[in-house]
Tab-separated table of C-alpha atoms and ligand atoms in Angstrom:
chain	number	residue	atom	x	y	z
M	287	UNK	CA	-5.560	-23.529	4.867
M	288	UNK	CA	-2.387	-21.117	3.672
M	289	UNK	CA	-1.195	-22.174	0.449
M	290	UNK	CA	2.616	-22.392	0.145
M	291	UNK	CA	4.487	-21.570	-2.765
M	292	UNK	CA	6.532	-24.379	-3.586
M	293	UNK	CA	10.361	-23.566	-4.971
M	294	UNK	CA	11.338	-27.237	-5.736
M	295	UNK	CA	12.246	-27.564	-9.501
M	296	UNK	CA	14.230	-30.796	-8.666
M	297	UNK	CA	17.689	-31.064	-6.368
M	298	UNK	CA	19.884	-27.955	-6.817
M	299	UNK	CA	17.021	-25.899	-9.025
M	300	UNK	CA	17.322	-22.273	-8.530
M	301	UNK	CA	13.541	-20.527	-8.528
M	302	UNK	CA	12.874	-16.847	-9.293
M	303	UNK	CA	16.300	-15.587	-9.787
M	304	UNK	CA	16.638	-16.964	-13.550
M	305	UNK	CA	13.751	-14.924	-14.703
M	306	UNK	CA	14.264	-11.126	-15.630
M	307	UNK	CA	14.376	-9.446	-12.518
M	308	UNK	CA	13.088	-5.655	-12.894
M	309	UNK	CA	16.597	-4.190	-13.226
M	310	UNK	CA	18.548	-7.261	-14.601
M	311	UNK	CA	19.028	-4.920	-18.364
M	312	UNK	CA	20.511	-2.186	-15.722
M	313	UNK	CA	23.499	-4.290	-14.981
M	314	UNK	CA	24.203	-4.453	-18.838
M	315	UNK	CA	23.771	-1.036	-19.102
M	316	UNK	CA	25.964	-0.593	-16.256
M	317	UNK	CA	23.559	1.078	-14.063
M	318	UNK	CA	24.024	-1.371	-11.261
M	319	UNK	CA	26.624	-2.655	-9.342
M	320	UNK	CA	28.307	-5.836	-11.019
M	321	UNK	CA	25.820	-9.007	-10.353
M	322	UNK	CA	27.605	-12.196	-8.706
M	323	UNK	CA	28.337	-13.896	-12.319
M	324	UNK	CA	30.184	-10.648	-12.926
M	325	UNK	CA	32.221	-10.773	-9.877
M	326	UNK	CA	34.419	-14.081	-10.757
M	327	UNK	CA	36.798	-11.587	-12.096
M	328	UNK	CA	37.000	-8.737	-9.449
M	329	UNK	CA	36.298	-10.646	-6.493
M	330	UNK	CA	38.145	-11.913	-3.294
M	331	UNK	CA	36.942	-15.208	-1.804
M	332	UNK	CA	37.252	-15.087	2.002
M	333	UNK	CA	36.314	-18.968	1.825
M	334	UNK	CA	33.702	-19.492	4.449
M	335	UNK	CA	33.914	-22.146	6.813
M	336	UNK	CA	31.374	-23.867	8.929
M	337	UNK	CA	31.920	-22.605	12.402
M	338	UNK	CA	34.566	-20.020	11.520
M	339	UNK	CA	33.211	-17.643	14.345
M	340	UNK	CA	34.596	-13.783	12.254
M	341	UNK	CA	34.394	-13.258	9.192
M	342	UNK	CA	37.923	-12.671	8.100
M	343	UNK	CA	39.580	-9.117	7.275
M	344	UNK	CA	40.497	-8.126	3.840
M	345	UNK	CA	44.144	-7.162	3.654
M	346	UNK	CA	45.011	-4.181	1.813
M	347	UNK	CA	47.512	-1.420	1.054
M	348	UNK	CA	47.634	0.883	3.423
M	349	UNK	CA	46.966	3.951	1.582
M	350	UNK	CA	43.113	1.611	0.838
M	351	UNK	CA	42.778	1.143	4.502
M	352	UNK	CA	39.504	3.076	6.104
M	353	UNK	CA	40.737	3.362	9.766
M	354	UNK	CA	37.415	4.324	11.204
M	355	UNK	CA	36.204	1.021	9.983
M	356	UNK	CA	39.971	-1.082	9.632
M	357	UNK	CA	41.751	-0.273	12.946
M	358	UNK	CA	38.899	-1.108	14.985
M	359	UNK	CA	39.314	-4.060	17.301
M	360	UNK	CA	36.333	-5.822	16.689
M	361	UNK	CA	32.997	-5.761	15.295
M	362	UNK	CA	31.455	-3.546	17.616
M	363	UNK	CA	34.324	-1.032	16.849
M	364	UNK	CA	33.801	-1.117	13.451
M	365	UNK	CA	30.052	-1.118	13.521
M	366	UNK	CA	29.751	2.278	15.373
M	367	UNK	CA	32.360	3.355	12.609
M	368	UNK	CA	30.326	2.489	9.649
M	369	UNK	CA	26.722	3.823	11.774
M	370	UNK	CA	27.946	7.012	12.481
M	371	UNK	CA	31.055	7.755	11.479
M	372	UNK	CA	32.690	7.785	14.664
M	373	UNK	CA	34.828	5.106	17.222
M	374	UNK	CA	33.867	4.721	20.558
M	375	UNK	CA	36.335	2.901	22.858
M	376	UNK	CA	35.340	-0.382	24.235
M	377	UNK	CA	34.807	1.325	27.700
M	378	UNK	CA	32.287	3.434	26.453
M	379	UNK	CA	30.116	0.625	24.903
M	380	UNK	CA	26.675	-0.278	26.958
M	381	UNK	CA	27.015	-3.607	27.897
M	382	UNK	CA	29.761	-4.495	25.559
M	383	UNK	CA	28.052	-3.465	22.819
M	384	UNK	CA	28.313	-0.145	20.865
M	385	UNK	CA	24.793	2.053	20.189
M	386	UNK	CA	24.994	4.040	16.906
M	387	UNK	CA	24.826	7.434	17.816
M	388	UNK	CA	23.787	9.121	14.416
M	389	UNK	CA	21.269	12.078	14.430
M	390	UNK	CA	17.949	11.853	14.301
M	391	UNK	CA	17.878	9.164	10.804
M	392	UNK	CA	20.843	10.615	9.207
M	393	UNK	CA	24.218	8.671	9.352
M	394	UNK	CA	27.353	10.534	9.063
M	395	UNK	CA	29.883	8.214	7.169
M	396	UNK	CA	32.714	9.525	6.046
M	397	UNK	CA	33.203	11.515	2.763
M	398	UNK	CA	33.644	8.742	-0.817
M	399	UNK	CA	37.282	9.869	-1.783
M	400	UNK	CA	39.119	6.735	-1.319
M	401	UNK	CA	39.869	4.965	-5.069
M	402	UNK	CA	37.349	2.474	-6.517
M	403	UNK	CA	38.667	-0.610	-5.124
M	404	UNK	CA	37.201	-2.397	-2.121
M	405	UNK	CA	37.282	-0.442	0.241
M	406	UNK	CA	36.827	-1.840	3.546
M	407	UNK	CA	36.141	-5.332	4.678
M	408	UNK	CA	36.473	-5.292	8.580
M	409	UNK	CA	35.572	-8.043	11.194
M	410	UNK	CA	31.917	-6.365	11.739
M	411	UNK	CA	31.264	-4.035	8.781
M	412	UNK	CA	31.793	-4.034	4.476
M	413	UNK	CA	31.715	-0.494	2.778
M	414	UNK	CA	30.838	-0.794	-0.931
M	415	UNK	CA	31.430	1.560	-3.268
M	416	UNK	CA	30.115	2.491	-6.868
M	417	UNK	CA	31.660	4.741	-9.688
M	418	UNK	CA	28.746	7.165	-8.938
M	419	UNK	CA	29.734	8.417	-5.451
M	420	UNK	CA	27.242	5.897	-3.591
M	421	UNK	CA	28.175	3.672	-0.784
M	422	UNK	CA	26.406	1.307	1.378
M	423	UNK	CA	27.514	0.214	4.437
M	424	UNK	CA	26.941	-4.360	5.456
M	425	UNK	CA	27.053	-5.186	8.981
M	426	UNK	CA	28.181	-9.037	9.292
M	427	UNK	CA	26.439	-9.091	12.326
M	428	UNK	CA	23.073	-9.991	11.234
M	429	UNK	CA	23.494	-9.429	7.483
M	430	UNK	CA	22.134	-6.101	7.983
M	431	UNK	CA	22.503	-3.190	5.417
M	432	UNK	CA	23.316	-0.058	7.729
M	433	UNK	CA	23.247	2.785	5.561
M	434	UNK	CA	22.502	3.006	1.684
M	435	UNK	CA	24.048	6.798	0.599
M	436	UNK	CA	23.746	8.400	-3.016
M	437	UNK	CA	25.938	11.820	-3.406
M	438	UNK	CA	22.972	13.808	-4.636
M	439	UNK	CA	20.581	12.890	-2.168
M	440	UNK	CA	22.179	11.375	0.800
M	441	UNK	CA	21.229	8.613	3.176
M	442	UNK	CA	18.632	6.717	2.437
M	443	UNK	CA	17.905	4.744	5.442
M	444	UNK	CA	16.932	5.317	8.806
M	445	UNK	CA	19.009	3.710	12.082
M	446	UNK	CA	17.806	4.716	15.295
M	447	UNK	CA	20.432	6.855	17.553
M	448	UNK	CA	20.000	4.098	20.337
M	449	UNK	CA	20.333	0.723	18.120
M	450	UNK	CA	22.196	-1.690	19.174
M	451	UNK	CA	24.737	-3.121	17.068
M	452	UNK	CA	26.653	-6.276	17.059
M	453	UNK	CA	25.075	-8.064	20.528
M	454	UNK	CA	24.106	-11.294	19.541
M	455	UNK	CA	20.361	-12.168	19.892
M	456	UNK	CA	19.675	-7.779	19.467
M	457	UNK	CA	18.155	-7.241	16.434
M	458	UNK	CA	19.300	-3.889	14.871
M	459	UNK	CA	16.709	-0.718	14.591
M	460	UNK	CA	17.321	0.549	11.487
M	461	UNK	CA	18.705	-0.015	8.032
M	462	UNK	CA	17.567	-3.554	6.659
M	463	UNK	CA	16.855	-6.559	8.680
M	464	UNK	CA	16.262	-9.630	7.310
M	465	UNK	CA	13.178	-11.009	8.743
M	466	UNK	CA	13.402	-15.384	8.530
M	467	UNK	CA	12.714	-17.995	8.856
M	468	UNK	CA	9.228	-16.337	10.395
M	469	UNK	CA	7.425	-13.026	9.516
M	470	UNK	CA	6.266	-10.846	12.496
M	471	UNK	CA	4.108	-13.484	15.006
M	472	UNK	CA	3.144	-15.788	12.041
M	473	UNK	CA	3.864	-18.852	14.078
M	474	UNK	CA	1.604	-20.893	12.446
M	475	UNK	CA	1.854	-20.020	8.858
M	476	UNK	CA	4.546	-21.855	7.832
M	477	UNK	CA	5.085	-26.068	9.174
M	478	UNK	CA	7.547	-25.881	12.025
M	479	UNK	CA	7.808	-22.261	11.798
M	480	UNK	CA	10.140	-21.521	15.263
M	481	UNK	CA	8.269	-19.404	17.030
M	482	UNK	CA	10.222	-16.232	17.129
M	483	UNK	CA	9.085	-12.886	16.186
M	484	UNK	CA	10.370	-12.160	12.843
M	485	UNK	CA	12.956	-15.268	13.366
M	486	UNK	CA	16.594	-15.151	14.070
M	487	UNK	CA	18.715	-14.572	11.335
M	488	UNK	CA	18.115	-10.868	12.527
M	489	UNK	CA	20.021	-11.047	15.415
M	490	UNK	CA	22.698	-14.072	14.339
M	491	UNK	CA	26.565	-13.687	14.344
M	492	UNK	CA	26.687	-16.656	12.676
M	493	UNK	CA	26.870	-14.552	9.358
M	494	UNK	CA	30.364	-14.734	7.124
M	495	UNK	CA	31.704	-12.987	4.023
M	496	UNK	CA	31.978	-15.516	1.520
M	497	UNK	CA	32.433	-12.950	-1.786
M	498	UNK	CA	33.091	-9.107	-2.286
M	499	UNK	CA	33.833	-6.740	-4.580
M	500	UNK	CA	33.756	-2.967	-4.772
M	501	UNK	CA	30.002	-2.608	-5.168
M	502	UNK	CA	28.721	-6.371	-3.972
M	503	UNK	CA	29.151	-8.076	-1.287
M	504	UNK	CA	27.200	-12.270	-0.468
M	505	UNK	CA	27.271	-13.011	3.437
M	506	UNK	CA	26.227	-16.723	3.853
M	507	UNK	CA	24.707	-18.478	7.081
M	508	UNK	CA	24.237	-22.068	7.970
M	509	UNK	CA	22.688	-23.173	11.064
M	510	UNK	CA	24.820	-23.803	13.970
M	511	UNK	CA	23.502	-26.018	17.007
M	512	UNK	CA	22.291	-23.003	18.843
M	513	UNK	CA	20.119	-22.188	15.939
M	514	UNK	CA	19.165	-26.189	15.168
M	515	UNK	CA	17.446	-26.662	18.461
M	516	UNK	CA	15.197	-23.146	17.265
M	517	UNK	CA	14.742	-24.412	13.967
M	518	UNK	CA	15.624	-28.064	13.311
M	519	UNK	CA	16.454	-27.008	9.376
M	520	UNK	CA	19.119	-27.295	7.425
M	521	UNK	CA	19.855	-24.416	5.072
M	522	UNK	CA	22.566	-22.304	3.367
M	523	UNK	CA	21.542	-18.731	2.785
M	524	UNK	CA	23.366	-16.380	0.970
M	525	UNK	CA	22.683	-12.600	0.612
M	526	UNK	CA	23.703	-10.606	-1.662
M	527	UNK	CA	23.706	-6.910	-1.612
M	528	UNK	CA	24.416	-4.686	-4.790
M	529	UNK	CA	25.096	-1.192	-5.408
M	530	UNK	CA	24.398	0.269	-8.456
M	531	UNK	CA	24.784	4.057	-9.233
M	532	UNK	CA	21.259	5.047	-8.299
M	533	UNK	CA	19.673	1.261	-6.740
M	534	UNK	CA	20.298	-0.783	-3.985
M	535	UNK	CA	19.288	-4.505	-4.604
M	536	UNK	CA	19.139	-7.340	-2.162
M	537	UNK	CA	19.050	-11.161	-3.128
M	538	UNK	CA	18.163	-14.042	-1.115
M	539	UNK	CA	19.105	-17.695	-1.790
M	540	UNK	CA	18.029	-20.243	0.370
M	541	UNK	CA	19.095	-23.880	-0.416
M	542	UNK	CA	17.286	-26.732	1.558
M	543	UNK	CA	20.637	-28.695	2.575
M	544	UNK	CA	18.488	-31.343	4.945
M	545	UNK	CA	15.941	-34.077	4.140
M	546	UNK	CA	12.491	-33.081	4.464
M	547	UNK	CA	10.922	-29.726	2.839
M	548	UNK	CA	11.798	-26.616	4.389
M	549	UNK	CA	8.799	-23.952	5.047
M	550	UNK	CA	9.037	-20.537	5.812
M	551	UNK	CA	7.734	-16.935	5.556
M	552	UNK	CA	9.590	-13.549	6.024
M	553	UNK	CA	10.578	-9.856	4.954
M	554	UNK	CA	13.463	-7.514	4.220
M	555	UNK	CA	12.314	-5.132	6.711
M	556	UNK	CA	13.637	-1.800	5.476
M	557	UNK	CA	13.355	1.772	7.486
M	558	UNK	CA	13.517	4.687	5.042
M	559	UNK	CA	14.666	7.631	6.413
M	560	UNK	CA	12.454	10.646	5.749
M	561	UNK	CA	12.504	13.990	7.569
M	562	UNK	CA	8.478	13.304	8.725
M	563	UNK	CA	6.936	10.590	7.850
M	564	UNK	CA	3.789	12.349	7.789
M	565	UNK	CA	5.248	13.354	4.581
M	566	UNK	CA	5.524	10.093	2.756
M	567	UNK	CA	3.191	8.442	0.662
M	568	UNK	CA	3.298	4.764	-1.220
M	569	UNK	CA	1.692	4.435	-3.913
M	570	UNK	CA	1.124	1.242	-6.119
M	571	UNK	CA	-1.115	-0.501	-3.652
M	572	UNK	CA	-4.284	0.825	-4.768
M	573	UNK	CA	-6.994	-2.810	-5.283
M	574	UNK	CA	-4.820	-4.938	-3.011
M	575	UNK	CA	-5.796	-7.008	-0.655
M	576	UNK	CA	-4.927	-5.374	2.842
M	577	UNK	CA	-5.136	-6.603	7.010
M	578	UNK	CA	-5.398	-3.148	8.949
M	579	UNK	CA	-2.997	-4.520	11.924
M	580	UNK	CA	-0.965	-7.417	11.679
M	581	UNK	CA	-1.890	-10.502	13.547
M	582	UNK	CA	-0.592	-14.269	13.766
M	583	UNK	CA	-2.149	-15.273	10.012
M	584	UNK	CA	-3.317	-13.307	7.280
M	585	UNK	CA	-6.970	-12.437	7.021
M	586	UNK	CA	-7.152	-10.373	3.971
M	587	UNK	CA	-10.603	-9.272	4.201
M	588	UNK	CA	-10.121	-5.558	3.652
M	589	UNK	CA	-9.467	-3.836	0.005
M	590	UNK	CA	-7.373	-0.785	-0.286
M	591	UNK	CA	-8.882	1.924	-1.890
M	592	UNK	CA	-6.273	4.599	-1.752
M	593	UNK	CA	-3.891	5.724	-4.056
M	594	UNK	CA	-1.485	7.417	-1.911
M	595	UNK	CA	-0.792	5.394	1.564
M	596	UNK	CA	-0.038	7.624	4.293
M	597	UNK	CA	1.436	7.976	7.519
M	598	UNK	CA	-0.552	10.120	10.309
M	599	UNK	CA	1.921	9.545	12.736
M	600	UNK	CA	0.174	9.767	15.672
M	601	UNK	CA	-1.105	6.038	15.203
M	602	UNK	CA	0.693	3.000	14.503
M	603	UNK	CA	0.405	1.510	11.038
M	604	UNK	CA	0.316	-1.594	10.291
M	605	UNK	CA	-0.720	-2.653	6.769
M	606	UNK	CA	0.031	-6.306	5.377
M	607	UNK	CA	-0.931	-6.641	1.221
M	608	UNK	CA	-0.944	-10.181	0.273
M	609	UNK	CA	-0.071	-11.625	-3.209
M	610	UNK	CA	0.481	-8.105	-4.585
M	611	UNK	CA	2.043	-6.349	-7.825
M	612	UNK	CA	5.696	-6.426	-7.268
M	613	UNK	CA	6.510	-2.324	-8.128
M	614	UNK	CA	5.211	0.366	-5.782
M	615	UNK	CA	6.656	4.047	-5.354
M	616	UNK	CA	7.529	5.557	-1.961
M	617	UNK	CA	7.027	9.198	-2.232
M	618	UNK	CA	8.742	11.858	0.183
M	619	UNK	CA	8.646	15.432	-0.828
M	620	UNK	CA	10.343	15.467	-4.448
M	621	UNK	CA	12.504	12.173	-3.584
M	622	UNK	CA	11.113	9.344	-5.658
M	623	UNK	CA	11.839	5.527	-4.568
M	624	UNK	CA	11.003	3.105	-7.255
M	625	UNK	CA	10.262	-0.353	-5.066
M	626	UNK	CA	10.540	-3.843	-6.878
M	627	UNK	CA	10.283	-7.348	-5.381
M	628	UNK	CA	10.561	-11.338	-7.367
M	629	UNK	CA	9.173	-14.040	-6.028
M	630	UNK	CA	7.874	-12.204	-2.588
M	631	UNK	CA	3.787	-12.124	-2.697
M	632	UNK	CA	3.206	-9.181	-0.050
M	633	UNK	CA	4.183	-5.863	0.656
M	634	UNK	CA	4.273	-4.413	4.160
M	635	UNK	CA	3.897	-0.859	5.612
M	636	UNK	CA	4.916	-0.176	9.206
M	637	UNK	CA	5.783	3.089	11.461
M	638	UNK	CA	5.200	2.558	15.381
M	639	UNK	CA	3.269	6.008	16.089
M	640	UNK	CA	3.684	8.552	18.202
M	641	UNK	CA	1.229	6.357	20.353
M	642	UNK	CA	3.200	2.768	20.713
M	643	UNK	CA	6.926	4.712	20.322
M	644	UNK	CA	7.510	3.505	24.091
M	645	UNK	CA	7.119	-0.422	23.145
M	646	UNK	CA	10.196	0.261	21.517
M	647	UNK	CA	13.489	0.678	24.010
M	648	UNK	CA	15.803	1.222	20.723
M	649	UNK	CA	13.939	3.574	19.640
M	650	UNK	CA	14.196	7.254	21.122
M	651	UNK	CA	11.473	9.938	21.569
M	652	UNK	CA	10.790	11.700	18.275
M	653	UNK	CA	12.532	9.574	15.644
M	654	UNK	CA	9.428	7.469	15.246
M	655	UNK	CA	8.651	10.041	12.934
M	656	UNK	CA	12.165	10.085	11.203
M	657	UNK	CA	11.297	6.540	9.446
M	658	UNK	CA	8.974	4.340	7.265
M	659	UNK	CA	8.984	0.716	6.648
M	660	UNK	CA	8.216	-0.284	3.430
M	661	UNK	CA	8.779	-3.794	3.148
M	662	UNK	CA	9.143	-6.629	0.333
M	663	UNK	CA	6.846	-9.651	2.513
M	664	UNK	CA	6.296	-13.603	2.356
M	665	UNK	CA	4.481	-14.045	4.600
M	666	UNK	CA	0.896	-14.312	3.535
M	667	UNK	CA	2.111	-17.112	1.462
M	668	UNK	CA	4.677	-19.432	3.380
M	669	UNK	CA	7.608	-20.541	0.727
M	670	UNK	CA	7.923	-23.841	0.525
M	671	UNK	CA	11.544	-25.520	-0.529
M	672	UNK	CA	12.569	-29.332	-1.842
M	673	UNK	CA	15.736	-30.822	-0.380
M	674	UNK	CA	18.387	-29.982	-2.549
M	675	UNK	CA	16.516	-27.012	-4.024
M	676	UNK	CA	17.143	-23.149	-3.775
M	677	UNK	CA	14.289	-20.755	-3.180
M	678	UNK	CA	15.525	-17.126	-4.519
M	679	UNK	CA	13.845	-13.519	-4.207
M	680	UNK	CA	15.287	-10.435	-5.318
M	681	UNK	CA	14.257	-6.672	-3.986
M	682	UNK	CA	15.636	-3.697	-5.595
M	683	UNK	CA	15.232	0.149	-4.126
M	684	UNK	CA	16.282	2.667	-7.087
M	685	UNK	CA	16.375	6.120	-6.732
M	686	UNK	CA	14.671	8.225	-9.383
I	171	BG6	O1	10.327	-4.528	17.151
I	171	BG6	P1	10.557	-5.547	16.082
I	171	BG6	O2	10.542	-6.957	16.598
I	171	BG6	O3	11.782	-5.246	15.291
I	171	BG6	O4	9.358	-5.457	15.099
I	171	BG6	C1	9.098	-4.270	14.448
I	171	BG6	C2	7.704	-4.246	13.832
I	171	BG6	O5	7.686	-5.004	12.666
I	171	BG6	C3	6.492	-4.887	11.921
I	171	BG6	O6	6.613	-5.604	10.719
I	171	BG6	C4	5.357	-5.409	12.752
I	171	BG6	O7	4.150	-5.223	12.048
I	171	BG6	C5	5.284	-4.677	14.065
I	171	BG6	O8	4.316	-5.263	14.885
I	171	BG6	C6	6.628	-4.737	14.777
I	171	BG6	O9	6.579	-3.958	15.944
């Protein structure tokens, strides 16, 4: 029997996101970009609406206006502009849809020299900006974070040259999917769990802007018919992604809108880029209770007794720590990731191998080696949400 943690305070309680969150003193000091509370001042409200199908443009100057990611018609257009820097014309896009095309785990977006002021809102894509020099690119299309650069050290994340961006029911290769309502092939972790590999919201175009500012933006997502008859829930979820000067943070809100309890288990499934992952080592995990390969349910049988994790990749990992310590540090080289997750029990280490690279289409020959997942996880410990309440986790990624 999986125990569920239960985030039901009462209709409308908020769990986890009211207690100090790792970096909460860094947005006093400044260090981070402006939490939601502090955007009532700065921020536009694009005003979602329930079936409104695009998420709707900013309007700025012109001198503001970031045509690689503005004048494209569409989100495709503007996807493949904030991926890689470049436009492709519809007639070039495979099957409608437009692959990023960035080398090998490195995005080329285009130089920070616009003024501090948000800076691009299109249909498919938001570029935030911070005082530092960083940037971090938002696809709409499936919530996903795209790129995550800092001026001394460059892109942080890893999108495979062949993802697919923008095609509804594609999940995208790279940057950070959100993995929900249903981690990996859990299908029986959770009650009513839907039965889709690492759930939909990945792949949705259901997202919309409802706030941004320079260095935040929240997307929010209710369910739409399509995604009733996979799930018969009703939810609001809003993300919110941050930019601080050196940090990246991530927020999930999930309100049970419907009648009964809502159950569910998931991950932010983050690829860091790294040059060879063979390089890379976590460490933090050292004691925790591990499943070498992920199955349907968590087993947790196995201890981990090393204090560096490593990739060899020639083999597939697959590592799954349940109800874990919520800092760990992703070594590559003499780059330093500091990894912090609230109210998310597990943390999860994937890289496909040299061995299993050809189970993945989207993924070309050699760049399994370009990445690492290291992943903030619920899933060995399905969440379990009131009606009227709001479940909240919170993952931040500072550099150091
Ligand atoms: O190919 P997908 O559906 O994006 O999943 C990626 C990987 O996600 C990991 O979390 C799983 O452990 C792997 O089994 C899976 O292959």
């Amino acid at each position: 029997m999986v125990k569920s943690s239960e985030a039901a305070l009462g209709a409308g309680a908020v769990v986890g996101c009211l207690l100090a969150a790792p970096s909460a003193s860094s947005f006093a000091t400044g260090q981070q970009g402006a939490p939601p509370s502090r955007l009532l001042e700065q921020k536009i409200r694009l005003g979602p609406t329930r079936g409104q199908s695009h998420a709707p443009s900013l309007k700025q100057p012109p001198q503001q206006q970031r045509p690689a990611l503005l004048a494209a018609a569409g989100a495709g257009a503007a996807l493949a502009g904030a991926a890689g820097g470049r436009l492709r014309p519809a007639g070039a896009a495979r099957r409608g849809v437009i692959a990023a095309r960035a080398s090998a785990g490195v995005l080329h977006a285009p130089p920070v020299a616009a003024p501090l002021t948000v800076s691009a809102a299109g249909e498919g894509c938001i570029r935030l900006r911070h005082a530092s020099g960083a940037t971090c690119d938002v696809s709409v299309y499936a919530a996903n974070v795209l790129s995550w650069r800092l001026p001394d050290m460059g892109e942080q994340l890893f999108m495979s040259s062949e993802a697919v961006l923008g095609q509804p029911g594609t999940a995208i290769r790279g940057g950070v999917p959100i993995c929900w309502p249903q981690f990996g092939t859990f299908d029986e972790a959770a009650t009513g769990a839907p039965k889709l590999k690492h759930g939909f919201v990945r792949q949705s175009n259901r997202w919309q802007v409802s706030e941004v500012s320079e260095d935040a933006v929240s997307l929010r997502l209710v369910p739409d018919a399509e995604m009733l008859k996979k799930w018969p829930s009703e939810f609001e979820f809003i993300y919110t992604v941050s930019l601080g000067a050196k940090s990246l943070r991530l927020k999930m809100e999930v309100t049970n809108t419907g009648p009964q309890p809502l159950e569910f288990t998931g991950c932010l499934h983050t690829y860091f880029r790294c040059e060879a992952c063979t390089d890379v080592a976590v460490e933090g995990l050292k004691g925790e209770t591990v499943d070498v390969g992920i199955g349907d349910f968590f087993r947790g049988t196995e201890v981990e007794d090393r204090e560096q994790v490593t990739f060899d990749g020639k083999s597939e990992i697959q590592l799954l720590y349940g109800s874990t310590a919520d800092a760990i540090v992703v070594k590559d080289g003499d780059r330093r990731l500091r990894l912090t997750k609230m109210n998310m029990p597990d943390w999860v280490l994937w890289n496909i191998g040299d061995d299993n690279r050809h189970t993945l289409p989207d993924l070309p020959l050699g760049e399994q080696r370009k990445y690492v997942c290291v992943e903030p996880g619920f899933a060995t410990v399905p969440q379990r949400v009131k009606p009227g309440a709001t479940w909240c986790a919170m993952h931040e990624v500072e550099a150091l």
